[in-house]
PDB file of C-alpha atoms and ligand atoms in Angstrom:
ATOM      1  CA  UNK A 856     -10.980  11.230   9.474  1.00  0.00           C
ATOM      2  CA  UNK A 857     -13.002  14.435   9.617  1.00  0.00           C
ATOM      3  CA  UNK A 858     -16.727  14.307  10.351  1.00  0.00           C
ATOM      4  CA  UNK A 859     -17.443  15.471   6.807  1.00  0.00           C
ATOM      5  CA  UNK A 860     -15.212  12.690   5.430  1.00  0.00           C
ATOM      6  CA  UNK A 861     -17.104  10.084   7.437  1.00  0.00           C
ATOM      7  CA  UNK A 862     -20.335  11.084   5.754  1.00  0.00           C
ATOM      8  CA  UNK A 863     -18.852  10.934   2.269  1.00  0.00           C
ATOM      9  CA  UNK A 864     -20.705   8.882  -0.321  1.00  0.00           C
ATOM     10  CA  UNK A 865     -17.788   7.189  -2.088  1.00  0.00           C
ATOM     11  CA  UNK A 866     -20.020   5.251  -4.429  1.00  0.00           C
ATOM     12  CA  UNK A 867     -21.324   8.538  -5.770  1.00  0.00           C
ATOM     13  CA  UNK A 868     -17.899  10.203  -5.881  1.00  0.00           C
ATOM     14  CA  UNK A 869     -16.335   7.310  -7.798  1.00  0.00           C
ATOM     15  CA  UNK A 870     -19.290   7.272 -10.210  1.00  0.00           C
ATOM     16  CA  UNK A 871     -18.835  10.971 -10.936  1.00  0.00           C
ATOM     17  CA  UNK A 872     -15.099  10.463 -11.497  1.00  0.00           C
ATOM     18  CA  UNK A 873     -15.873   7.650 -13.910  1.00  0.00           C
ATOM     19  CA  UNK A 874     -18.341   9.865 -15.772  1.00  0.00           C
ATOM     20  CA  UNK A 875     -15.817  12.722 -15.917  1.00  0.00           C
ATOM     21  CA  UNK A 876     -12.962  10.636 -17.308  1.00  0.00           C
ATOM     22  CA  UNK A 877     -14.784   8.286 -19.685  1.00  0.00           C
ATOM     23  CA  UNK A 878     -14.999  10.678 -22.675  1.00  0.00           C
ATOM     24  CA  UNK A 879     -11.241  11.287 -22.371  1.00  0.00           C
ATOM     25  CA  UNK A 880      -9.898   7.760 -21.881  1.00  0.00           C
ATOM     26  CA  UNK A 881      -6.973   7.169 -24.220  1.00  0.00           C
ATOM     27  CA  UNK A 882      -6.152  10.852 -24.696  1.00  0.00           C
ATOM     28  CA  UNK A 883      -2.660  12.277 -24.282  1.00  0.00           C
ATOM     29  CA  UNK A 884       0.638  10.815 -25.434  1.00  0.00           C
ATOM     30  CA  UNK A 885       2.318   7.801 -23.846  1.00  0.00           C
ATOM     31  CA  UNK A 886       5.983   8.518 -23.002  1.00  0.00           C
ATOM     32  CA  UNK A 887       8.094   6.967 -25.729  1.00  0.00           C
ATOM     33  CA  UNK A 888      11.540   8.397 -25.006  1.00  0.00           C
ATOM     34  CA  UNK A 889      11.981   5.427 -22.688  1.00  0.00           C
ATOM     35  CA  UNK A 890      11.323   2.524 -25.112  1.00  0.00           C
ATOM     36  CA  UNK A 891      10.079   0.147 -22.394  1.00  0.00           C
ATOM     37  CA  UNK A 892       7.254   2.576 -21.518  1.00  0.00           C
ATOM     38  CA  UNK A 893       6.081   3.091 -25.101  1.00  0.00           C
ATOM     39  CA  UNK A 894       4.099  -0.149 -25.269  1.00  0.00           C
ATOM     40  CA  UNK A 895       1.741   0.559 -22.333  1.00  0.00           C
ATOM     41  CA  UNK A 896      -1.972   0.549 -23.230  1.00  0.00           C
ATOM     42  CA  UNK A 897      -3.084   4.221 -23.258  1.00  0.00           C
ATOM     43  CA  UNK A 898      -6.647   3.237 -22.312  1.00  0.00           C
ATOM     44  CA  UNK A 899      -5.681   2.110 -18.824  1.00  0.00           C
ATOM     45  CA  UNK A 900      -7.167   4.068 -15.950  1.00  0.00           C
ATOM     46  CA  UNK A 901      -7.115   3.411 -12.230  1.00  0.00           C
ATOM     47  CA  UNK A 902      -7.526   5.428  -9.054  1.00  0.00           C
ATOM     48  CA  UNK A 903      -7.120   4.582  -5.369  1.00  0.00           C
ATOM     49  CA  UNK A 904      -7.964   6.751  -2.372  1.00  0.00           C
ATOM     50  CA  UNK A 905      -6.313   5.723   0.911  1.00  0.00           C
ATOM     51  CA  UNK A 906      -8.122   6.804   4.062  1.00  0.00           C
ATOM     52  CA  UNK A 907      -6.768   7.037   7.612  1.00  0.00           C
ATOM     53  CA  UNK A 908      -8.814   4.124   8.935  1.00  0.00           C
ATOM     54  CA  UNK A 909      -6.910   1.879   6.524  1.00  0.00           C
ATOM     55  CA  UNK A 910      -9.788   1.586   4.091  1.00  0.00           C
ATOM     56  CA  UNK A 911      -9.328   2.182   0.385  1.00  0.00           C
ATOM     57  CA  UNK A 912     -11.675   3.400  -2.317  1.00  0.00           C
ATOM     58  CA  UNK A 913     -10.750   2.155  -5.765  1.00  0.00           C
ATOM     59  CA  UNK A 914     -11.884   2.341  -9.355  1.00  0.00           C
ATOM     60  CA  UNK A 915     -10.640   0.767 -12.608  1.00  0.00           C
ATOM     61  CA  UNK A 916      -7.113  -0.623 -12.927  1.00  0.00           C
ATOM     62  CA  UNK A 917      -6.119   0.365  -9.385  1.00  0.00           C
ATOM     63  CA  UNK A 918      -4.380  -2.957  -8.737  1.00  0.00           C
ATOM     64  CA  UNK A 919      -2.324  -3.054 -11.892  1.00  0.00           C
ATOM     65  CA  UNK A 920       1.373  -2.192 -11.586  1.00  0.00           C
ATOM     66  CA  UNK A 921       2.731   0.695 -13.610  1.00  0.00           C
ATOM     67  CA  UNK A 922       6.102   2.419 -13.795  1.00  0.00           C
ATOM     68  CA  UNK A 923       6.372   4.861 -10.887  1.00  0.00           C
ATOM     69  CA  UNK A 924       8.940   7.060 -12.683  1.00  0.00           C
ATOM     70  CA  UNK A 925       9.307  10.500 -11.099  1.00  0.00           C
ATOM     71  CA  UNK A 926       6.853   9.793  -8.285  1.00  0.00           C
ATOM     72  CA  UNK A 927       9.702   7.793  -6.732  1.00  0.00           C
ATOM     73  CA  UNK A 928      11.442  11.135  -6.189  1.00  0.00           C
ATOM     74  CA  UNK A 929       9.076  11.820  -3.266  1.00  0.00           C
ATOM     75  CA  UNK A 930      10.235   8.718  -1.410  1.00  0.00           C
ATOM     76  CA  UNK A 931      13.880   9.269  -2.363  1.00  0.00           C
ATOM     77  CA  UNK A 932      13.638  12.815  -1.018  1.00  0.00           C
ATOM     78  CA  UNK A 933      12.058  11.681   2.247  1.00  0.00           C
ATOM     79  CA  UNK A 934      14.642   8.936   2.766  1.00  0.00           C
ATOM     80  CA  UNK A 935      17.565  11.208   1.841  1.00  0.00           C
ATOM     81  CA  UNK A 936      16.412  13.908   4.260  1.00  0.00           C
ATOM     82  CA  UNK A 937      16.207  11.249   6.962  1.00  0.00           C
ATOM     83  CA  UNK A 938      19.754  10.101   6.164  1.00  0.00           C
ATOM     84  CA  UNK A 939      21.615  13.351   5.485  1.00  0.00           C
ATOM     85  CA  UNK A 940      19.356  15.997   6.994  1.00  0.00           C
ATOM     86  CA  UNK A 941      19.607  19.664   6.068  1.00  0.00           C
ATOM     87  CA  UNK A 942      22.986  19.124   4.323  1.00  0.00           C
ATOM     88  CA  UNK A 943      20.955  18.074   1.290  1.00  0.00           C
ATOM     89  CA  UNK A 944      20.200  21.743   0.640  1.00  0.00           C
ATOM     90  CA  UNK A 945      23.835  22.351  -0.249  1.00  0.00           C
ATOM     91  CA  UNK A 946      23.344  20.133  -3.297  1.00  0.00           C
ATOM     92  CA  UNK A 947      19.882  21.209  -4.409  1.00  0.00           C
ATOM     93  CA  UNK A 948      17.515  24.182  -4.055  1.00  0.00           C
ATOM     94  CA  UNK A 949      13.845  24.533  -3.163  1.00  0.00           C
ATOM     95  CA  UNK A 950      12.523  26.791  -5.894  1.00  0.00           C
ATOM     96  CA  UNK A 951      10.141  25.842  -8.689  1.00  0.00           C
ATOM     97  CA  UNK A 952      11.954  25.610 -12.006  1.00  0.00           C
ATOM     98  CA  UNK A 953       9.276  26.584 -14.509  1.00  0.00           C
ATOM     99  CA  UNK A 954      11.201  24.355 -16.920  1.00  0.00           C
ATOM    100  CA  UNK A 955      10.688  20.854 -18.241  1.00  0.00           C
ATOM    101  CA  UNK A 956      11.696  17.908 -16.051  1.00  0.00           C
ATOM    102  CA  UNK A 957      14.908  17.206 -17.953  1.00  0.00           C
ATOM    103  CA  UNK A 958      15.952  20.782 -18.731  1.00  0.00           C
ATOM    104  CA  UNK A 959      19.640  21.620 -18.586  1.00  0.00           C
ATOM    105  CA  UNK A 960      19.523  25.415 -19.138  1.00  0.00           C
ATOM    106  CA  UNK A 961      19.271  26.596 -15.530  1.00  0.00           C
ATOM    107  CA  UNK A 962      22.098  24.356 -14.366  1.00  0.00           C
ATOM    108  CA  UNK A 963      24.834  26.404 -15.966  1.00  0.00           C
ATOM    109  CA  UNK A 964      23.549  29.770 -14.744  1.00  0.00           C
ATOM    110  CA  UNK A 965      23.119  28.340 -11.241  1.00  0.00           C
ATOM    111  CA  UNK A 966      26.524  26.706 -10.977  1.00  0.00           C
ATOM    112  CA  UNK A 967      25.399  23.086 -11.078  1.00  0.00           C
ATOM    113  CA  UNK A 968      22.906  23.362  -8.194  1.00  0.00           C
ATOM    114  CA  UNK A 969      19.518  22.198  -9.503  1.00  0.00           C
ATOM    115  CA  UNK A 970      16.459  24.239  -8.588  1.00  0.00           C
ATOM    116  CA  UNK A 971      14.654  21.534  -6.621  1.00  0.00           C
ATOM    117  CA  UNK A 972      14.782  17.804  -5.783  1.00  0.00           C
ATOM    118  CA  UNK A 973      11.919  16.890  -8.131  1.00  0.00           C
ATOM    119  CA  UNK A 974      13.341  17.887 -11.519  1.00  0.00           C
ATOM    120  CA  UNK A 975      15.634  15.218 -12.966  1.00  0.00           C
ATOM    121  CA  UNK A 976      18.879  17.057 -12.149  1.00  0.00           C
ATOM    122  CA  UNK A 977      17.722  17.654  -8.565  1.00  0.00           C
ATOM    123  CA  UNK A 978      16.603  14.070  -8.121  1.00  0.00           C
ATOM    124  CA  UNK A 979      19.916  12.803  -9.478  1.00  0.00           C
ATOM    125  CA  UNK A 980      21.804  15.059  -7.031  1.00  0.00           C
ATOM    126  CA  UNK A 981      19.522  13.867  -4.208  1.00  0.00           C
ATOM    127  CA  UNK A 982      20.039  10.226  -5.177  1.00  0.00           C
ATOM    128  CA  UNK A 983      23.788  10.875  -5.258  1.00  0.00           C
ATOM    129  CA  UNK A 984      23.695  12.102  -1.637  1.00  0.00           C
ATOM    130  CA  UNK A 985      21.569   9.124  -0.670  1.00  0.00           C
ATOM    131  CA  UNK A 986      24.045   6.728  -2.269  1.00  0.00           C
ATOM    132  CA  UNK A 987      26.916   8.530  -0.497  1.00  0.00           C
ATOM    133  CA  UNK A 988      25.133   8.076   2.832  1.00  0.00           C
ATOM    134  CA  UNK A 989      25.332   4.300   2.299  1.00  0.00           C
ATOM    135  CA  UNK A 990      29.070   4.424   1.713  1.00  0.00           C
ATOM    136  CA  UNK A 991      28.946   5.406  -1.959  1.00  0.00           C
ATOM    137  CA  UNK A 992      29.904   3.570  -5.137  1.00  0.00           C
ATOM    138  CA  UNK A 993      28.101   0.571  -6.579  1.00  0.00           C
ATOM    139  CA  UNK A 994      27.663  -1.045  -3.185  1.00  0.00           C
ATOM    140  CA  UNK A 995      26.192   2.157  -1.761  1.00  0.00           C
ATOM    141  CA  UNK A 996      23.831   2.430  -4.722  1.00  0.00           C
ATOM    142  CA  UNK A 997      22.701  -1.159  -4.207  1.00  0.00           C
ATOM    143  CA  UNK A 998      22.157  -0.733  -0.477  1.00  0.00           C
ATOM    144  CA  UNK A 999      20.317   2.569  -0.919  1.00  0.00           C
ATOM    145  CA  UNK A1000      17.901   1.013  -3.410  1.00  0.00           C
ATOM    146  CA  UNK A1001      17.384  -2.049  -1.197  1.00  0.00           C
ATOM    147  CA  UNK A1002      16.500   0.249   1.688  1.00  0.00           C
ATOM    148  CA  UNK A1003      14.174   2.343  -0.467  1.00  0.00           C
ATOM    149  CA  UNK A1004      12.324  -0.808  -1.582  1.00  0.00           C
ATOM    150  CA  UNK A1005      12.088  -2.144   1.960  1.00  0.00           C
ATOM    151  CA  UNK A1006      10.700   1.231   3.064  1.00  0.00           C
ATOM    152  CA  UNK A1007       8.155   1.348   0.217  1.00  0.00           C
ATOM    153  CA  UNK A1008       6.985  -2.202   0.985  1.00  0.00           C
ATOM    154  CA  UNK A1009       6.673  -1.495   4.692  1.00  0.00           C
ATOM    155  CA  UNK A1010       4.737   1.733   4.108  1.00  0.00           C
ATOM    156  CA  UNK A1011       2.466   0.081   1.530  1.00  0.00           C
ATOM    157  CA  UNK A1012       2.083  -2.966   3.786  1.00  0.00           C
ATOM    158  CA  UNK A1013       2.687  -5.013   0.679  1.00  0.00           C
ATOM    159  CA  UNK A1014       5.729  -7.065  -0.284  1.00  0.00           C
ATOM    160  CA  UNK A1015       4.822  -7.021  -3.983  1.00  0.00           C
ATOM    161  CA  UNK A1016       6.684  -3.875  -4.944  1.00  0.00           C
ATOM    162  CA  UNK A1017       9.781  -4.399  -7.059  1.00  0.00           C
ATOM    163  CA  UNK A1018      12.144  -2.796  -9.516  1.00  0.00           C
ATOM    164  CA  UNK A1019      11.308  -3.579 -13.140  1.00  0.00           C
ATOM    165  CA  UNK A1020      14.827  -4.196 -14.431  1.00  0.00           C
ATOM    166  CA  UNK A1021      13.707  -4.175 -18.050  1.00  0.00           C
ATOM    167  CA  UNK A1022      12.522  -0.574 -17.614  1.00  0.00           C
ATOM    168  CA  UNK A1023      15.693   0.350 -15.678  1.00  0.00           C
ATOM    169  CA  UNK A1024      17.828  -1.063 -18.500  1.00  0.00           C
ATOM    170  CA  UNK A1025      15.793   0.774 -21.089  1.00  0.00           C
ATOM    171  CA  UNK A1026      16.134   4.041 -19.133  1.00  0.00           C
ATOM    172  CA  UNK A1027      19.848   3.598 -18.871  1.00  0.00           C
ATOM    173  CA  UNK A1028      20.223   2.832 -22.577  1.00  0.00           C
ATOM    174  CA  UNK A1029      18.190   5.886 -23.549  1.00  0.00           C
ATOM    175  CA  UNK A1030      19.536   8.020 -20.703  1.00  0.00           C
ATOM    176  CA  UNK A1031      21.800  10.437 -22.568  1.00  0.00           C
ATOM    177  CA  UNK A1032      20.005  13.495 -21.219  1.00  0.00           C
ATOM    178  CA  UNK A1033      20.157  12.319 -17.601  1.00  0.00           C
ATOM    179  CA  UNK A1034      23.804  11.392 -18.104  1.00  0.00           C
ATOM    180  CA  UNK A1035      24.460  14.886 -19.458  1.00  0.00           C
ATOM    181  CA  UNK A1036      22.765  16.448 -16.421  1.00  0.00           C
ATOM    182  CA  UNK A1037      24.786  14.292 -14.029  1.00  0.00           C
ATOM    183  CA  UNK A1038      28.121  14.982 -15.736  1.00  0.00           C
ATOM    184  CA  UNK A1039      27.328  18.667 -15.874  1.00  0.00           C
ATOM    185  CA  UNK A1040      26.733  18.700 -12.110  1.00  0.00           C
ATOM    186  CA  UNK A1041      29.907  16.659 -11.615  1.00  0.00           C
ATOM    187  CA  UNK A1042      31.844  19.329 -13.509  1.00  0.00           C
ATOM    188  CA  UNK A1043      30.717  21.803 -10.839  1.00  0.00           C
ATOM    189  CA  UNK A1044      31.716  19.376  -8.083  1.00  0.00           C
ATOM    190  CA  UNK A1045      28.097  18.603  -7.200  1.00  0.00           C
ATOM    191  CA  UNK A1046      28.311  14.800  -7.401  1.00  0.00           C
ATOM    192  CA  UNK A1047      29.896  12.795  -4.592  1.00  0.00           C
ATOM    193  CA  UNK A1048      29.988   9.426  -6.375  1.00  0.00           C
ATOM    194  CA  UNK A1049      31.055   8.232  -9.812  1.00  0.00           C
ATOM    195  CA  UNK A1050      28.254   9.470 -12.064  1.00  0.00           C
ATOM    196  CA  UNK A1051      27.296   5.978 -13.290  1.00  0.00           C
ATOM    197  CA  UNK A1052      26.811   4.668  -9.747  1.00  0.00           C
ATOM    198  CA  UNK A1053      24.362   7.419  -8.782  1.00  0.00           C
ATOM    199  CA  UNK A1054      22.625   7.215 -12.156  1.00  0.00           C
ATOM    200  CA  UNK A1055      22.157   3.475 -11.819  1.00  0.00           C
ATOM    201  CA  UNK A1056      20.370   4.075  -8.495  1.00  0.00           C
ATOM    202  CA  UNK A1057      18.287   6.871 -10.068  1.00  0.00           C
ATOM    203  CA  UNK A1058      17.227   4.655 -13.000  1.00  0.00           C
ATOM    204  CA  UNK A1059      16.330   1.879 -10.586  1.00  0.00           C
ATOM    205  CA  UNK A1060      14.072   3.949  -8.335  1.00  0.00           C
ATOM    206  CA  UNK A1061      12.314   5.446 -11.363  1.00  0.00           C
ATOM    207  CA  UNK A1062      11.672   1.896 -12.576  1.00  0.00           C
ATOM    208  CA  UNK A1063       9.804   0.632  -9.530  1.00  0.00           C
ATOM    209  CA  UNK A1064       6.576  -1.095 -10.550  1.00  0.00           C
ATOM    210  CA  UNK A1065       3.718  -0.200  -8.238  1.00  0.00           C
ATOM    211  CA  UNK A1066      -0.097  -0.042  -8.295  1.00  0.00           C
ATOM    212  CA  UNK A1067      -2.358   2.873  -7.375  1.00  0.00           C
ATOM    213  CA  UNK A1068      -3.448   0.988  -4.249  1.00  0.00           C
ATOM    214  CA  UNK A1069       0.131   0.411  -3.108  1.00  0.00           C
ATOM    215  CA  UNK A1070       1.228   3.959  -3.912  1.00  0.00           C
ATOM    216  CA  UNK A1071      -1.655   5.693  -2.143  1.00  0.00           C
ATOM    217  CA  UNK A1072      -1.131   3.477   0.897  1.00  0.00           C
ATOM    218  CA  UNK A1073       2.640   3.999   0.999  1.00  0.00           C
ATOM    219  CA  UNK A1074       2.265   7.789   0.974  1.00  0.00           C
ATOM    220  CA  UNK A1075      -0.489   7.981   3.607  1.00  0.00           C
ATOM    221  CA  UNK A1076       1.941   9.287   6.254  1.00  0.00           C
ATOM    222  CA  UNK A1077       2.322  12.484   4.210  1.00  0.00           C
ATOM    223  CA  UNK A1078      -1.340  13.351   4.792  1.00  0.00           C
ATOM    224  CA  UNK A1079      -1.069  12.970   8.566  1.00  0.00           C
ATOM    225  CA  UNK A1080       1.874  15.043   9.751  1.00  0.00           C
ATOM    226  CA  UNK A1081       4.403  12.379   8.821  1.00  0.00           C
ATOM    227  CA  UNK A1082       2.682   9.674  10.877  1.00  0.00           C
ATOM    228  CA  UNK A1083       1.111   6.606   9.270  1.00  0.00           C
ATOM    229  CA  UNK A1084      -2.410   6.770  10.741  1.00  0.00           C
ATOM    230  CA  UNK A1085      -2.918   3.018  10.530  1.00  0.00           C
ATOM    231  CA  UNK A1086       0.314   1.690  12.031  1.00  0.00           C
ATOM    232  CA  UNK A1087       1.185   4.764  14.120  1.00  0.00           C
ATOM    233  CA  UNK A1088       4.723   4.843  12.655  1.00  0.00           C
ATOM    234  CA  UNK A1089       6.184   8.369  12.640  1.00  0.00           C
ATOM    235  CA  UNK A1090       7.894   8.121   9.263  1.00  0.00           C
ATOM    236  CA  UNK A1091       9.149  11.721   9.164  1.00  0.00           C
ATOM    237  CA  UNK A1092       8.652  14.568  11.627  1.00  0.00           C
ATOM    238  CA  UNK A1093       5.668  16.878  11.264  1.00  0.00           C
ATOM    239  CA  UNK A1094       7.946  19.763  10.194  1.00  0.00           C
ATOM    240  CA  UNK A1095       9.683  17.632   7.569  1.00  0.00           C
ATOM    241  CA  UNK A1096       6.335  16.443   6.273  1.00  0.00           C
ATOM    242  CA  UNK A1097       5.106  20.026   5.903  1.00  0.00           C
ATOM    243  CA  UNK A1098       8.242  20.926   3.985  1.00  0.00           C
ATOM    244  CA  UNK A1099       8.058  17.948   1.654  1.00  0.00           C
ATOM    245  CA  UNK A1100       4.460  18.925   0.861  1.00  0.00           C
ATOM    246  CA  UNK A1101       5.526  22.534   0.190  1.00  0.00           C
ATOM    247  CA  UNK A1102       8.059  21.268  -2.346  1.00  0.00           C
ATOM    248  CA  UNK A1103       5.451  19.009  -3.954  1.00  0.00           C
ATOM    249  CA  UNK A1104       3.011  21.894  -4.261  1.00  0.00           C
ATOM    250  CA  UNK A1105       5.542  24.222  -5.864  1.00  0.00           C
ATOM    251  CA  UNK A1106       7.486  21.800  -8.039  1.00  0.00           C
ATOM    252  CA  UNK A1107       5.683  18.453  -8.287  1.00  0.00           C
ATOM    253  CA  UNK A1108       4.770  18.779 -11.967  1.00  0.00           C
ATOM    254  CA  UNK A1109       7.670  20.798 -13.444  1.00  0.00           C
ATOM    255  CA  UNK A1110       6.395  23.504 -15.803  1.00  0.00           C
ATOM    256  CA  UNK A1111       2.844  22.285 -15.133  1.00  0.00           C
ATOM    257  CA  UNK A1112       2.994  22.895 -11.359  1.00  0.00           C
ATOM    258  CA  UNK A1113       1.123  26.215 -11.440  1.00  0.00           C
ATOM    259  CA  UNK A1114      -1.618  24.784 -13.618  1.00  0.00           C
ATOM    260  CA  UNK A1115      -1.900  21.719 -11.382  1.00  0.00           C
ATOM    261  CA  UNK A1116      -2.198  23.866  -8.232  1.00  0.00           C
ATOM    262  CA  UNK A1117      -4.786  26.014  -9.979  1.00  0.00           C
ATOM    263  CA  UNK A1118      -6.915  23.087 -11.094  1.00  0.00           C
ATOM    264  CA  UNK A1119      -6.464  20.643  -8.225  1.00  0.00           C
ATOM    265  CA  UNK A1120      -5.121  22.590  -5.269  1.00  0.00           C
ATOM    266  CA  UNK A1121      -3.281  19.698  -3.633  1.00  0.00           C
ATOM    267  CA  UNK A1122       0.436  18.903  -3.312  1.00  0.00           C
ATOM    268  CA  UNK A1123       1.373  16.072  -5.632  1.00  0.00           C
ATOM    269  CA  UNK A1124       3.862  14.438  -7.933  1.00  0.00           C
ATOM    270  CA  UNK A1125       3.476  13.181 -11.455  1.00  0.00           C
ATOM    271  CA  UNK A1126       5.537  10.668 -13.382  1.00  0.00           C
ATOM    272  CA  UNK A1127       5.904   9.916 -17.083  1.00  0.00           C
ATOM    273  CA  UNK A1128       4.558   6.410 -16.446  1.00  0.00           C
ATOM    274  CA  UNK A1129       1.174   8.186 -16.185  1.00  0.00           C
ATOM    275  CA  UNK A1130       0.843   8.068 -12.417  1.00  0.00           C
ATOM    276  CA  UNK A1131       0.029  11.019 -10.176  1.00  0.00           C
ATOM    277  CA  UNK A1132       0.217  10.909  -6.389  1.00  0.00           C
ATOM    278  CA  UNK A1133      -1.590  13.639  -4.465  1.00  0.00           C
ATOM    279  CA  UNK A1134      -1.809  14.327  -0.755  1.00  0.00           C
ATOM    280  CA  UNK A1135      -4.927  15.757   0.860  1.00  0.00           C
ATOM    281  CA  UNK A1136      -3.684  16.797   4.331  1.00  0.00           C
ATOM    282  CA  UNK A1137      -5.843  15.410   7.151  1.00  0.00           C
ATOM    283  CA  UNK A1138      -8.001  13.516   4.651  1.00  0.00           C
ATOM    284  CA  UNK A1139      -5.972  10.916   2.766  1.00  0.00           C
ATOM    285  CA  UNK A1140      -3.875  10.228  -0.316  1.00  0.00           C
ATOM    286  CA  UNK A1141      -4.888   9.597  -3.892  1.00  0.00           C
ATOM    287  CA  UNK A1142      -2.968   7.729  -6.577  1.00  0.00           C
ATOM    288  CA  UNK A1143      -4.246   7.801 -10.120  1.00  0.00           C
ATOM    289  CA  UNK A1144      -2.841   6.197 -13.251  1.00  0.00           C
ATOM    290  CA  UNK A1145      -3.533   6.709 -16.907  1.00  0.00           C
ATOM    291  CA  UNK A1146      -0.598   6.614 -19.347  1.00  0.00           C
ATOM    292  CA  UNK A1147      -1.512   9.420 -21.799  1.00  0.00           C
ATOM    293  CA  UNK A1148       0.495  12.557 -20.904  1.00  0.00           C
ATOM    294  CA  UNK A1149       0.224  16.266 -21.582  1.00  0.00           C
ATOM    295  CA  UNK A1150       3.187  18.327 -22.836  1.00  0.00           C
ATOM    296  CA  UNK A1151       4.715  18.564 -19.361  1.00  0.00           C
ATOM    297  CA  UNK A1152       4.560  14.810 -18.750  1.00  0.00           C
ATOM    298  CA  UNK A1153       1.514  14.820 -16.458  1.00  0.00           C
ATOM    299  CA  UNK A1154      -1.273  12.283 -16.996  1.00  0.00           C
ATOM    300  CA  UNK A1155      -4.136  13.976 -18.842  1.00  0.00           C
ATOM    301  CA  UNK A1156      -6.934  11.676 -17.718  1.00  0.00           C
ATOM    302  CA  UNK A1157      -5.387  11.441 -14.258  1.00  0.00           C
ATOM    303  CA  UNK A1158      -5.615  15.224 -13.871  1.00  0.00           C
ATOM    304  CA  UNK A1159      -9.264  15.197 -14.941  1.00  0.00           C
ATOM    305  CA  UNK A1160     -10.016  12.490 -12.362  1.00  0.00           C
ATOM    306  CA  UNK A1161      -8.299  14.479  -9.617  1.00  0.00           C
ATOM    307  CA  UNK A1162     -10.079  17.666 -10.564  1.00  0.00           C
ATOM    308  CA  UNK A1163     -13.402  15.875 -10.239  1.00  0.00           C
ATOM    309  CA  UNK A1164     -12.379  14.236  -6.964  1.00  0.00           C
ATOM    310  CA  UNK A1165     -11.435  17.571  -5.415  1.00  0.00           C
ATOM    311  CA  UNK A1166     -14.667  19.125  -6.610  1.00  0.00           C
ATOM    312  CA  UNK A1167     -16.678  16.291  -5.053  1.00  0.00           C
ATOM    313  CA  UNK A1168     -14.761  16.087  -1.774  1.00  0.00           C
ATOM    314  CA  UNK A1169     -13.796  19.725  -1.218  1.00  0.00           C
ATOM    315  CA  UNK A1170     -10.293  18.541  -0.332  1.00  0.00           C
ATOM    316  CA  UNK A1171      -8.360  21.464  -1.891  1.00  0.00           C
ATOM    317  CA  UNK A1172      -5.853  22.810   0.659  1.00  0.00           C
ATOM    318  CA  UNK A1173      -7.154  26.259  -0.186  1.00  0.00           C
ATOM    319  CA  UNK A1174     -10.416  25.230   1.500  1.00  0.00           C
TER     320      UNK A1174
HETATM  321  N1  LIG B1643      12.893   8.376 -15.293  1.00  0.00           N
HETATM  322  C1  LIG B1643      12.369   9.516 -15.980  1.00  0.00           C
HETATM  323  C2  LIG B1643      13.496  10.335 -16.540  1.00  0.00           C
HETATM  324  O1  LIG B1643      14.501  10.393 -15.915  1.00  0.00           O
HETATM  325  C3  LIG B1643      11.524  10.302 -15.024  1.00  0.00           C
HETATM  326  C4  LIG B1643      10.857  11.518 -15.663  1.00  0.00           C
HETATM  327  C5  LIG B1643       9.459  11.769 -15.153  1.00  0.00           C
HETATM  328  O2  LIG B1643       8.746  10.887 -14.694  1.00  0.00           O
HETATM  329  N2  LIG B1643       9.008  12.999 -15.305  1.00  0.00           N
HETATM  330  O3  LIG B1643      13.436  10.901 -17.589  1.00  0.00           O
END
C-alpha cells in the first residue's frame, strides 16, 4: 500500500460515493435479453474495494450475489493463457472492436478471428481453447468450469461462489446470437470442439453468481503484478498481468471502452449483470454492482461510483 493510500479517509470517500450515486439509483436499463436477469431489482447498488493488506472497504449491497456475466471473461482469459500460452493469439486478436459485445459484422471481414478475448465471439473462442486444453468435448467443458470455479474460490478466499444454473439455462435458451457467432467461427475452422460443448462452458462461466466483495478479492492479484498480496501466490507472471490489463483498458467495455478510459482511467471489465471490476495497479481492486445499464451494457450507476472513487483517490493510471 502506498503512503498516500495509508492516509486515505475511507469513511469520507465512501460517503462521497454514496452522495454521488444516490440521485441516480435505479437509472439505466436492466438486461432483459437473458430472461433470468430481467427480474433483478434495478435499485441495487454495492461497491467493494480490496486493499493489499487484505482489508476491504464496502458500501451498500456489496455482499449480495449478482450474475458476473462478461466479467468472467477476465478469469477465463487468465486461466486460458496459463493453460495454452501464446497459442491463444492464433484464435483471437488483441485490438479493440469499437462494436457491441455481441456484434457479428467484423467476424466475416476478419476471417472468423474475433478482435479480442472480451467481446462475446472472442470469449467463446477463448473458452473453446480452454475446453480443448482439458481434453475437449463435454467432459473437457465440465473439467474446465470446475477448475475455473476452484480458482475463483481460492482467489476470493471464499467457497461460496457457484454457477447459477437457472441463469445458464436461460442464457442457453436465449443464446441464438452467441450460437450464431460460434457457428460462424466454426465455419472458418476457428473452433476446436463441437460448438455446443464450448458454448455450454461459456454460458456457465457467464452465469457465476458472485458478490462485489468476492469479485474484488479474487482479482486482487491483477493490481500487484500478478501476485496476490495477501497470500503471496503468483497467479500469473508480471508480464502476463500487464498484458491482461492492457486488454482490459482497450476492450473491457466494448464500444464504451474509450468513454470508460476517459472518465475513469483504469483497466476494467463490465458485465450485463450490472457489475464492473476495475484494477488500480499498486493500489487495489474495485468491484461495483448496480443492474441498470447504458446502451453498451455498462452499469450506469456503477460508472458514476467509479468516477467519484477515482476523483477521491487519484487512482487513475494516467496519474
Ligand atoms: N453472457 C452474456 C452474453 O453472452 C455476456 C454479455 C455481457 O456481459 N456483456 O450475451
